XYZ file of C-alpha atoms in Angstrom:
480
model
C 18.710 -11.187 -1.798
C 20.278 -14.620 -1.539
C 20.101 -17.565 0.728
C 22.490 -18.529 3.455
C 24.215 -21.240 1.413
C 26.658 -20.181 -1.304
C 25.037 -22.183 -4.093
C 21.547 -20.820 -3.499
C 21.556 -17.973 -6.005
C 23.443 -19.777 -8.791
C 22.527 -22.810 -10.844
C 25.580 -24.727 -9.648
C 24.431 -27.855 -7.765
C 27.691 -28.630 -6.035
C 27.349 -28.097 -2.296
C 30.595 -29.678 -1.252
C 32.165 -26.491 0.085
C 29.048 -25.474 1.944
C 28.848 -26.078 5.695
C 26.099 -28.477 6.650
C 22.941 -26.934 8.064
C 22.855 -26.695 11.824
C 20.904 -29.659 13.201
C 20.883 -28.752 16.877
C 19.967 -25.448 18.490
C 22.860 -23.034 18.545
C 23.589 -21.643 22.005
C 23.225 -18.193 20.510
C 20.028 -18.845 18.530
C 17.895 -16.768 20.890
C 20.360 -13.888 20.792
C 20.401 -13.991 16.973
C 16.602 -13.771 16.856
C 16.710 -10.900 19.344
C 19.306 -8.959 17.341
C 17.530 -9.625 14.052
C 14.237 -8.493 15.551
C 15.865 -5.323 16.899
C 17.203 -4.161 13.526
C 13.973 -5.153 11.781
C 12.086 -3.057 14.311
C 14.363 -0.078 13.588
C 14.098 -0.445 9.806
C 10.317 -0.672 9.724
C 9.812 1.893 12.464
C 11.565 4.413 10.244
C 9.396 3.376 7.323
C 6.207 4.216 9.273
C 7.060 6.826 11.893
C 7.828 9.497 9.287
C 4.223 9.387 8.081
C 2.873 10.923 11.281
C 5.601 13.593 11.206
C 4.922 14.522 7.589
C 2.609 17.462 8.413
C 5.293 18.839 10.747
C 7.834 18.507 7.939
C 5.581 20.550 5.660
C 5.506 23.322 8.266
C 9.273 23.103 8.778
C 9.944 23.470 5.036
C 7.068 25.651 3.766
C 8.868 26.630 0.555
C 9.348 23.010 -0.547
C 6.634 21.542 -2.781
C 4.562 18.610 -1.580
C 5.789 16.412 -4.427
C 9.420 17.086 -3.520
C 8.863 16.673 0.199
C 7.318 13.203 -0.244
C 10.845 12.118 -1.150
C 11.580 12.138 2.577
C 9.408 8.995 2.526
C 10.137 7.784 -1.019
C 13.948 8.080 -0.896
C 14.040 5.607 1.981
C 11.599 3.214 0.284
C 13.326 3.380 -3.114
C 16.837 2.573 -1.877
C 15.447 -0.027 0.504
C 13.627 -1.753 -2.374
C 16.405 -1.441 -4.945
C 19.208 -2.865 -2.815
C 17.440 -5.671 -0.948
C 17.887 -8.162 -3.764
C 21.665 -7.658 -4.003
C 22.290 -7.290 -0.257
C 21.868 -10.993 0.453
C 24.697 -11.911 -1.914
C 26.788 -9.177 -0.314
C 26.157 -10.806 3.073
C 27.440 -14.114 1.728
C 30.490 -12.428 0.232
C 31.530 -10.231 3.148
C 30.038 -12.396 5.884
C 26.706 -11.893 7.632
C 28.373 -10.537 10.778
C 30.339 -7.941 8.823
C 27.326 -6.719 6.874
C 25.109 -6.742 9.966
C 27.504 -4.603 11.983
C 28.448 -2.316 9.091
C 24.916 -1.630 7.904
C 23.566 -1.144 11.441
C 26.318 1.351 12.225
C 25.666 3.117 8.895
C 21.949 3.244 9.725
C 22.797 4.860 13.054
C 25.051 7.490 11.461
C 22.557 8.340 8.715
C 19.813 8.668 11.327
C 21.983 11.208 13.137
C 22.540 13.030 9.831
C 18.785 13.091 9.141
C 18.064 14.542 12.568
C 20.538 17.365 11.960
C 19.648 18.104 8.310
C 19.303 21.888 7.850
C 17.520 21.666 4.468
C 14.953 19.407 2.830
C 17.460 18.298 0.183
C 19.982 17.149 2.796
C 17.210 15.406 4.709
C 16.188 13.534 1.546
C 19.820 12.544 0.933
C 20.193 11.275 4.496
C 16.958 9.290 4.140
C 18.215 7.695 0.908
C 21.435 6.598 2.628
C 19.385 5.391 5.581
C 17.283 3.234 3.246
C 20.433 1.768 1.694
C 21.717 0.853 5.154
C 18.370 -0.719 6.075
C 18.550 -2.856 2.937
C 21.800 -4.309 4.256
C 20.486 -4.905 7.772
C 17.475 -7.034 6.836
C 19.093 -9.850 4.782
C 22.065 -10.013 7.136
C 19.685 -10.325 10.095
C 17.598 -12.998 8.381
C 20.744 -14.882 7.407
C 21.899 -14.948 11.026
C 18.524 -16.314 12.165
C 18.541 -19.075 9.541
C 22.175 -20.006 10.168
C 21.834 -20.326 13.956
C 18.360 -21.868 14.221
C 17.636 -25.574 13.593
C 14.967 -26.370 10.975
C 12.461 -27.552 13.581
C 12.511 -24.163 15.307
C 12.895 -22.021 12.211
C 9.200 -21.224 11.752
C 8.895 -19.922 15.319
C 12.075 -17.872 14.954
C 10.891 -16.359 11.692
C 7.540 -15.622 13.300
C 9.255 -13.645 16.057
C 11.388 -11.867 13.476
C 8.305 -10.935 11.442
C 6.430 -9.754 14.534
C 9.082 -7.073 15.069
C 7.894 -5.334 11.904
C 4.307 -5.497 13.149
C 5.338 -4.056 16.502
C 7.048 -1.156 14.716
C 3.855 -0.462 12.773
C 1.789 -0.658 15.960
C 3.792 1.769 18.069
C 5.275 3.900 15.281
C 2.369 6.352 14.866
C 1.848 7.009 18.578
C 5.580 7.108 19.364
C 6.143 9.466 16.446
C 3.265 11.657 17.578
C 4.685 11.890 21.082
C 8.175 12.748 19.843
C 6.936 15.394 17.434
C 4.602 16.868 20.049
C 7.310 17.072 22.720
C 10.107 18.181 20.420
C 9.795 18.204 16.606
C 10.323 15.909 13.604
C 14.068 15.642 14.296
C 13.430 13.519 17.371
C 12.079 10.598 15.328
C 15.498 10.167 13.701
C 17.550 10.975 16.772
C 15.828 8.121 18.627
C 17.605 5.626 16.353
C 21.067 6.695 17.506
C 21.178 5.164 21.025
C 19.139 2.148 19.874
C 21.436 1.524 16.912
C 24.596 1.845 19.001
C 23.191 -0.581 21.569
C 22.484 -3.160 18.838
C 25.994 -2.715 17.395
C 27.626 -3.310 20.781
C 25.465 -6.352 21.481
C 26.124 -7.832 18.027
C 29.892 -7.303 18.284
C 29.866 -9.466 21.412
C 27.254 -12.071 20.472
C 27.683 -12.794 16.765
C 30.548 -15.193 16.041
C 33.009 -14.475 13.272
C 32.628 -16.523 10.114
C 34.787 -17.460 7.168
C 34.100 -15.832 3.827
C 32.503 -18.055 1.232
C 34.520 -16.803 -1.718
C 31.404 -15.848 -3.649
C 31.455 -12.968 -6.079
C 30.090 -9.543 -5.264
C 26.655 -8.876 -6.774
C 26.724 -7.426 -10.281
C 27.476 -3.706 -9.689
C 26.096 -2.630 -13.079
C 22.845 -4.537 -12.577
C 22.453 -3.290 -9.008
C 23.063 0.329 -10.052
C 20.692 -0.022 -13.011
C 17.958 -1.410 -10.746
C 18.365 1.401 -8.198
C 18.430 4.089 -10.891
C 15.441 2.561 -12.650
C 13.247 2.435 -9.565
C 14.321 5.910 -8.479
C 13.711 7.462 -11.885
C 10.222 5.985 -12.298
C 9.195 7.090 -8.807
C 10.666 10.552 -9.424
C 8.722 10.893 -12.665
C 5.463 9.872 -11.014
C 6.106 12.164 -8.041
C 6.850 15.235 -10.156
C 4.376 14.621 -12.981
C 1.540 16.638 -11.472
C 3.860 19.556 -10.650
C 5.907 19.656 -13.868
C 3.210 18.374 -16.243
C 2.848 14.824 -17.525
C 4.064 15.782 -20.999
C 7.107 17.641 -19.700
C 10.264 16.151 -21.307
C 11.897 15.725 -17.891
C 8.988 13.587 -16.656
C 8.984 11.466 -19.801
C 12.749 10.957 -19.626
C 12.531 9.889 -15.993
C 9.699 7.397 -16.485
C 10.847 5.912 -19.804
C 14.524 5.974 -18.851
C 13.754 4.385 -15.488
C 11.762 1.606 -17.123
C 14.615 0.914 -19.554
C 17.170 0.913 -16.735
C 15.110 -1.579 -14.730
C 14.724 -3.754 -17.827
C 18.500 -3.706 -18.287
C 18.979 -4.885 -14.685
C 16.561 -7.780 -15.215
C 18.172 -8.687 -18.536
C 21.672 -8.787 -17.035
C 20.372 -10.894 -14.148
C 19.254 -13.531 -16.624
C 22.782 -14.709 -17.374
C 25.132 -12.977 -14.929
C 26.922 -15.382 -12.530
C 26.271 -13.013 -9.597
C 22.934 -11.436 -10.560
C 21.436 -8.354 -8.962
C 18.040 -10.120 -9.006
C 17.494 -13.894 -8.616
C 15.101 -14.141 -11.545
C 14.954 -17.935 -11.506
C 12.750 -17.812 -8.394
C 9.967 -16.357 -10.522
C 9.756 -19.591 -12.492
C 7.606 -20.831 -9.613
C 4.162 -19.530 -10.600
C 2.828 -19.319 -7.049
C 5.875 -17.353 -5.907
C 5.487 -14.995 -8.882
C 1.808 -14.429 -8.037
C 2.722 -13.698 -4.432
C 5.175 -11.059 -5.697
C 2.411 -9.504 -7.795
C 0.154 -9.392 -4.745
C 2.944 -7.831 -2.668
C 3.550 -5.120 -5.292
C -0.134 -4.152 -5.448
C -0.757 -4.369 -1.720
C 2.432 -2.423 -0.986
C 1.139 0.451 -3.117
C -2.195 0.441 -1.278
C -0.684 0.068 2.184
C 1.965 2.784 1.934
C -0.427 5.263 0.317
C -2.857 4.684 3.199
C -0.164 4.889 5.887
C 1.051 8.218 4.494
C -2.451 9.633 4.057
C -4.067 8.631 7.366
C -2.329 11.037 9.787
C -2.414 13.936 7.309
C -6.136 13.381 6.709
C -6.897 13.540 10.444
C -4.875 16.720 10.823
C -6.429 18.449 7.813
C -9.994 17.183 8.262
C -10.469 17.766 12.011
C -7.432 19.882 12.942
C -5.894 17.097 15.001
C -2.505 17.702 16.542
C 0.339 15.431 15.447
C 0.019 13.566 18.749
C -3.724 13.087 18.307
C -3.217 11.882 14.743
C -0.605 9.381 15.921
C -2.959 7.910 18.476
C -5.784 8.084 15.934
C -4.124 5.559 13.603
C -2.787 3.344 16.412
C -5.930 1.136 16.864
C -5.593 -0.088 13.292
C -1.900 -0.839 13.793
C -2.634 -2.839 16.952
C -5.236 -4.859 15.074
C -2.630 -5.479 12.358
C -0.464 -7.256 14.937
C -3.409 -9.335 16.084
C -4.289 -10.292 12.525
C -0.706 -11.304 11.813
C -0.528 -13.538 14.891
C -3.826 -15.259 14.132
C -2.978 -15.937 10.490
C 0.532 -17.117 11.322
C -0.599 -19.567 13.993
C -4.104 -20.641 12.980
C -4.496 -20.545 9.208
C -3.132 -23.675 7.469
C -0.804 -23.281 4.506
C -3.442 -24.527 2.033
C -5.745 -21.616 2.980
C -3.209 -18.788 2.968
C -4.437 -17.748 -0.498
C -7.837 -17.137 1.104
C -6.206 -15.004 3.800
C -4.550 -12.861 1.110
C -7.867 -12.466 -0.702
C -10.012 -11.730 2.363
C -7.422 -9.433 3.946
C -7.087 -7.430 0.722
C -10.879 -7.119 0.502
C -10.982 -5.850 4.101
C -8.366 -3.259 3.243
C -10.280 -2.250 0.108
C -13.447 -1.891 2.218
C -11.559 0.462 4.548
C -10.478 2.646 1.614
C -13.929 2.599 -0.014
C -15.506 3.646 3.281
C -13.163 6.627 3.494
C -13.618 7.396 -0.215
C -17.396 7.545 0.142
C -17.370 9.784 3.207
C -14.039 11.636 2.950
C -15.802 14.994 2.635
C -18.934 14.282 4.711
C -17.759 12.403 7.814
C -18.472 14.386 10.956
C -16.350 12.597 13.550
C -13.426 10.247 13.998
C -15.585 7.526 15.563
C -18.184 7.643 12.793
C -15.967 6.755 9.832
C -12.216 6.804 10.401
C -12.063 4.470 13.417
C -14.058 1.594 11.854
C -12.278 2.103 8.550
C -8.901 2.118 10.283
C -9.700 -1.098 12.138
C -10.632 -2.811 8.870
C -7.466 -1.501 7.252
C -5.209 -2.565 10.106
C -6.674 -6.058 10.199
C -6.230 -6.322 6.439
C -2.561 -5.307 6.660
C -1.732 -7.889 9.328
C -3.528 -10.683 7.483
C -2.165 -9.958 3.997
C 1.477 -9.280 4.882
C 1.737 -12.496 6.918
C -0.141 -14.642 4.407
C 1.894 -13.390 1.441
C 5.139 -14.284 3.226
C 3.832 -17.786 3.926
C 2.614 -18.328 0.358
C 5.871 -17.096 -1.143
C 8.109 -19.250 1.043
C 5.995 -22.418 1.248
C 7.413 -24.067 -1.868
C 10.975 -22.780 -1.632
C 13.775 -24.995 -0.339
C 15.182 -23.766 2.993
C 18.451 -22.623 1.450
C 16.510 -20.239 -0.813
C 14.167 -18.833 1.811
C 16.227 -15.676 2.291
C 16.381 -15.056 -1.454
C 12.622 -15.479 -1.766
C 11.905 -13.237 1.196
C 14.189 -10.590 -0.271
C 12.390 -10.544 -3.618
C 8.987 -10.458 -1.909
C 10.073 -7.507 0.242
C 11.540 -5.804 -2.829
C 8.167 -6.089 -4.575
C 6.343 -4.706 -1.532
C 8.760 -1.797 -1.064
C 8.679 -0.973 -4.775
C 4.892 -0.961 -4.639
C 5.091 1.276 -1.587
C 7.360 3.758 -3.346
C 4.985 3.875 -6.318
C 1.985 4.281 -4.005
C 3.594 7.240 -2.225
C 4.515 8.802 -5.582
C 0.958 8.397 -6.886
C -0.390 9.892 -3.643
C 1.828 12.935 -4.078
C 0.698 13.302 -7.687
C -2.988 13.137 -6.738
C -2.714 15.565 -3.841
C -0.555 18.007 -5.784
C -2.934 17.961 -8.718
C -6.050 18.366 -6.567
C -4.694 20.814 -4.036
C -4.786 18.944 -0.744
C -6.493 20.499 2.235
C -10.251 20.014 2.109
C -11.823 16.643 2.798
C -13.001 16.000 -0.756
C -9.453 16.260 -2.080
C -8.489 13.046 -0.297
C -11.042 11.022 -2.242
C -8.691 10.288 -5.144
C -6.084 8.780 -2.830
C -8.640 6.597 -1.077
C -9.998 5.393 -4.429
C -6.473 4.568 -5.621
C -5.899 2.624 -2.393
C -9.142 0.681 -2.882
C -8.372 -0.225 -6.494
C -4.848 -1.456 -5.782
C -6.114 -3.471 -2.796
C -8.751 -5.058 -5.054
C -5.925 -5.952 -7.436
C -4.128 -7.652 -4.536
C -7.334 -9.582 -3.755
C -7.473 -10.777 -7.367
C -3.832 -11.892 -7.135
C -4.674 -13.771 -3.938
C -7.529 -15.558 -5.694
C -5.128 -16.860 -8.363
C -2.962 -18.372 -5.604
C -5.662 -20.958 -4.796
C -4.191 -23.130 -7.564
C -1.562 -25.374 -6.003
C 2.057 -25.520 -7.055
C 3.140 -27.803 -9.812
C 5.473 -30.340 -8.124
C 7.855 -29.947 -11.078
C 8.282 -26.251 -10.313
C 11.328 -26.129 -8.081
C 13.122 -22.776 -7.983
């Protein structure tokens, strides 16, 4: 992703052709925040709502293996992660308005395609295209917020924008449960169609047209190599338990994916329009925040996928009951995010990352210890879920603050994009590892969930360790 000013992602210091930052509130600043929040809500709702519908998907496609079916979740996460970094430069090239409208309309169409998919393979394809569209919506939305909001009000605007993702996480499980209970899994995608069209119509009227900057399109070879690399590694991890870890296909996917990702990073080192803004990682604190986001993303997405399925398999909950069962934790995630964003000073955000990750690890360890023996929802899952939800809200907000604190304003979008890429990549790997563990163990009985909960705890502890390293302040000479 790239910042809102043309020079942000390149080493060129000349800003002469760049419009000066807006100093006074734009009359449309509130509308921009509202539109950006709306598409962010849609993007992250679709990243969470599918989890509660996953058991229904397994019943709808009984002949499809668990490892393959997890690609309904992973395909979205992989394309979302792989294209975020390049989408910001695309917004600067085509114009934020153009990318915002185009990607939101594409998201709406692919949601309609997902709702009508007759086979699991077509559903996975629609989800991949949906993730690609979401990757375009987020940087375009953030660019609009930054361009139309004065610096003094930017923190509040970004807080509202971030809260939209928390709101999606809070209502996603219960809303998904209701839709699946009243209809079936197709309703969770069909819901996006009227919402997406409404956002498109509002944006066409409210967002002013802008001149193109003349910047180059992001490196197509590097962008394709990054997407293929992430997808191949996740595919190898997802299918390893089913095909066998020594199967040539698995080895080719994992090794080939790693090489493809390395190629993308290597090209980004010297390409004038890189797929990944590697120079941001020269800031050690920003790099550590990315490490924390990768590890916590793996823990968080594995837990979000597992929670509803565990309730359904362990206590024969309905999809609706499972949705409401994970909602208390999501509500506490919103509360944690608000408290950390408003009350915790920047110098203590490293502590918030550490403590929040430890809370999340405690949630997973609690479930790991009693996965097979817990006798009721209130005894184990509710307290564990509350700890996990609070940890999510605290860590996600604190990591964003740590990552952006030392970046100049014109590079905030680029930094946010890389941080989100790390989190989404971690999430895709976490879902793949979950599928591998459940496929290998034979999911169904309570004890077979223990491996997933232990994986979640270990990756959350890794995030806590990364947070602890962030207590060292930035070197003033480190300017991305």
